[in-house]
Amino acid sequence: MNSKYVNSKRMNQDILDKIKGIDYPLVAFNPDQEHISTVTTAKKELAHYGVRRTKVLADLKTAIKETGLADGMTISFHHHLRGGDMVVAQVMTAIKEMGIKDLTIAASSLTGAHDFLVDYMKDGTVTGIQTSGLRDKMGEYISGGNLAKPVIIRSHGGRPRAIESGDLKIDVAFLAASSSDEMGNANGSLGKAPFGSIGYALTDAQFARKTVVITDTLVPFPNPEIALSQSYVDYVVEVESIGDPSKIAGGAIRLTASPKEEIIAQNIAGVITSLPQFKEGFSMQMGTGGASLSAITPIRQAMITRGIKAGWCLGGITSHQVDLLKEGLVSELFDVQSFDAGAGLSVHENPLHHHVISASQYANGQNDSPFVNKLDFVILSALEVDVNFNVNVITGSDGVIRGASGGHSDTAAGAEVSIVAVPTIRGRLSSIVDEVQTIITPGNTVDIVVTDYGIAINPLRQDLIDILSKTSLPIKTLEEMKAFAEGIVGKADAIKYDYSHPVALVEYRDGSINDIIYKAIKDDDEEA
Amino acid sequence: MNSKYVNSKRMNQDILDKIKGIDYPLVAFNPDQEHISTVTTAKKELAHYGVRRTKVLADLKTAIKETGLADGMTISFHHHLRGGDMVVAQVMTAIKEMGIKDLTIAASSLTGAHDFLVDYMKDGTVTGIQTSGLRDKMGEYISGGNLAKPVIIRSHGGRPRAIESGDLKIDVAFLAASSSDEMGNANGSLGKAPFGSIGYALTDAQFARKTVVITDTLVPFPNPEIALSQSYVDYVVEVESIGDPSKIAGGAIRLTASPKEEIIAQNIAGVITSLPQFKEGFSMQMGTGGASLSAITPIRQAMITRGIKAGWCLGGITSHQVDLLKEGLVSELFDVQSFDAGAGLSVHENPLHHHVISASQYANGQNDSPFVNKLDFVILSALEVDVNFNVNVITGSDGVIRGASGGHSDTAAGAEVSIVAVPTIRGRLSSIVDEVQTIITPGNTVDIVVTDYGIAINPLRQDLIDILSKTSLPIKTLEEMKAFAEGIVGKADAIKYDYSHPVALVEYRDGSINDIIYKAIKDDDEEA
């Protein structure tokens, strides 16, 4: 096994074998060989409702009762409304009032809007968390070692793999929809609080034992836009508000770039436009970092100058990609998520060229093919990159969980050219390190690291080295970048963890565990 | 159990227990209680292909080899191209040349275009058939008792139920697509031979162990219209031609009506426009019989006169419903199938108001809800109706299989008002009989029988009797209709069957068996 991509001191099979509270076998990641998930065991019970003319129930509590939700079960949510979500809170309030305990929340992700869940963990309503991301108070609480069961961190492609394989069995999916008819034909594109794609909800609905659609806009049957089919919906509940789409963009998504990010953006564009994949019909996905988004401007200019049009963009779609669509510079957008309110509105406004896809279609490496596997380029962000190209996007400089796995490892593995953009120095720390604190994306899937200091190409990609070394782009090694940064800010002190106390397991997209996050020890903890 | 809806002489649990060649438990139909399918056991193996940039293989034989197809397995096809299909023939030729034997063909239906399969049954390539319909030479061959294993006849909703429950395990689905990209994003709406909806293929692709898309129009990735997702496609094969869409309408579908059918059409329209369900936003499905289609004209006129618009039409969509869409008289069309070339083209031309749905979404009574369960009206045809309202749409007056179960029993069970249209006398035989030869649709789900002689209302629907008896419509009993017809043509001789030799099992939509078709004895057989 290639040990460069696994930190076997903090994660190995022996450690995994001793971890309690997870009800399926934990397998250590092997970067040289894909983990073969056990044969699918996911079962969707057939429904025996007979003929029903409506599925609308009076309120959330009635729906929760009808689903048979009980202590110890697993419930799911999607995070399309991000910082504006109001559905998790309403469902959890009802659950708590009904006295149901010991639940696992398996959300596609969680944001600062869900900080209140800390209280539900403290009182035993919630005892398990499975998610792509954790931030703010929840991140602090989990990293503080306060939840008995380790959190499972999954990528956006790994989560549907877990659902389809039966590793993640969802008892009840509570799915916000911006509109639904009385039978549950639903979408995120119409109604009072349109959030665009409802992609993360689709696999949940397909496999959950019971699915409840929660909407603030009940439309006459049939809903003219059906992204989520009534075939997978058991109950529909109307609420006053599902949330505020104006808060979708925020947190992870910044729409302006610093001068340093502008340099990175130019370097990214330089790389992309120098490669043969930059040709008529090319495809790309961009993350939500400022540099990544700023790179659109010079790429767009090069497209116009050379008369090249993109075939498609993928992933979390922003207004930037919608602008390219409107300009005719890209033909199709595949939206697993709409990353800002404008992109959300465009799903309805440009229905023929927005394709709402499920997280499984987007990134699940173990269906017949996810879209990530056809990407030419992906531009990703990072908190840290190590000299083996491993990337951390989840633990902060204090060792606390404050990020998300997202589609990072999925797109890095699938795209022909994966580019990680990171400022050399961030917050007086070097972003290029000897070993990242947490490996979300193993280095063998990362092709190029772009910083404000230069461009590092993975030695595994001699083809890219051959081409890019003939350009005027500032090619460096990661070691050079690290030395440059450490020359300015010095070497950071090691972060202290309690290695007897795992708080989160990082599941790779193939279902193996590729890292473990431990309890962070704060300096004031030691002093106390 | 209500014995009016089961002929327990020819179908009961004892008979079923003795039937060989079916690998899941056969359960006798109980009209008073839905059969509870065993917990879903359908398993889709997770795929482990890694990153593939194309799925296109050189030819059918290469694809067949890659799928691992072997003796004794089950393969599937859809029948969207109906009489114009050329895909089944090409696949079977390749299979035969490769020497693979003992296959079961589980098609959504089979038509006269598949008569050649008789030769494949004779030589042992094919030993099992599961289908909605059988006609022509295949019907003769099966009804002649020439296939060892009994055929399983399933409704369009029963088939996806069988797939989703694991009763029907498909090893390889061979799915014609009028266009596909190299990853298998496919549809029936673009390309050289557009056939419209590809709805019957969708559940196959989702659950088959391997899925092969076969197209004559390979388009650049990504296909701009995706009805069948690459997530469910293993291989793509390009062929010279998938078939001739101009032959879709034919066989079952007549577009003109006889004078007798015109009377029936007027009676149908009289019933529908007299009922309170005929109001703004109503829904309807129409079969392919001449009377059923002719009924559109007076219904349309009533809609215009009263200022009523339909909300949606369902099912096999014809150009007639497309015309209503273009006129603004219906808002949405839900297409499991396009019943003529014009309706097929409209799926592409009116993409926002055609909704391609799977057979499971259409009619599977054991998902969370099929569209048939929201229908206000369905108009169906019949070969025979008995005095208990049971309907035969599969065995002809010689006892030979020459029809299809289709969505008949699904829509009859789901629709608020199910109307069966039949001429009182057909081919010098009364269509109203004491006992139908084969029950496809049990009488407790049939609300109204409309003939050229009058209108019979099921006594179970006192609400309809109350309303319609106040109109000038010619209300009769089925017994009166039968007496009238027999007064003209006399009582037909009983058809002779070899009751020791079942040739086909009629599976009801809930998975129970509601009738058995036996070997038909021809008069010349007896004389011989």
Coordinates of C-alpha atoms in Angstrom, one line a residue, chain A residues 275 277 416 460-468:
Chain A
L275 CA -3.9 22.3 -21.7
Q277 CA -8.4 19.6 -22.7
E416 CA -9.1 14.6 -16.0
L460 CA 2.2 11.1 -11.2
R461 CA 1.1 13.4 -14.1
Q462 CA 4.1 13.5 -16.3
D463 CA 1.8 14.4 -19.2
L464 CA 0.9 17.7 -17.5
I465 CA 4.4 18.4 -16.5
D466 CA 5.5 17.9 -20.1
I467 CA 3.0 20.5 -21.4
L468 CA 3.1 23.1 -18.6

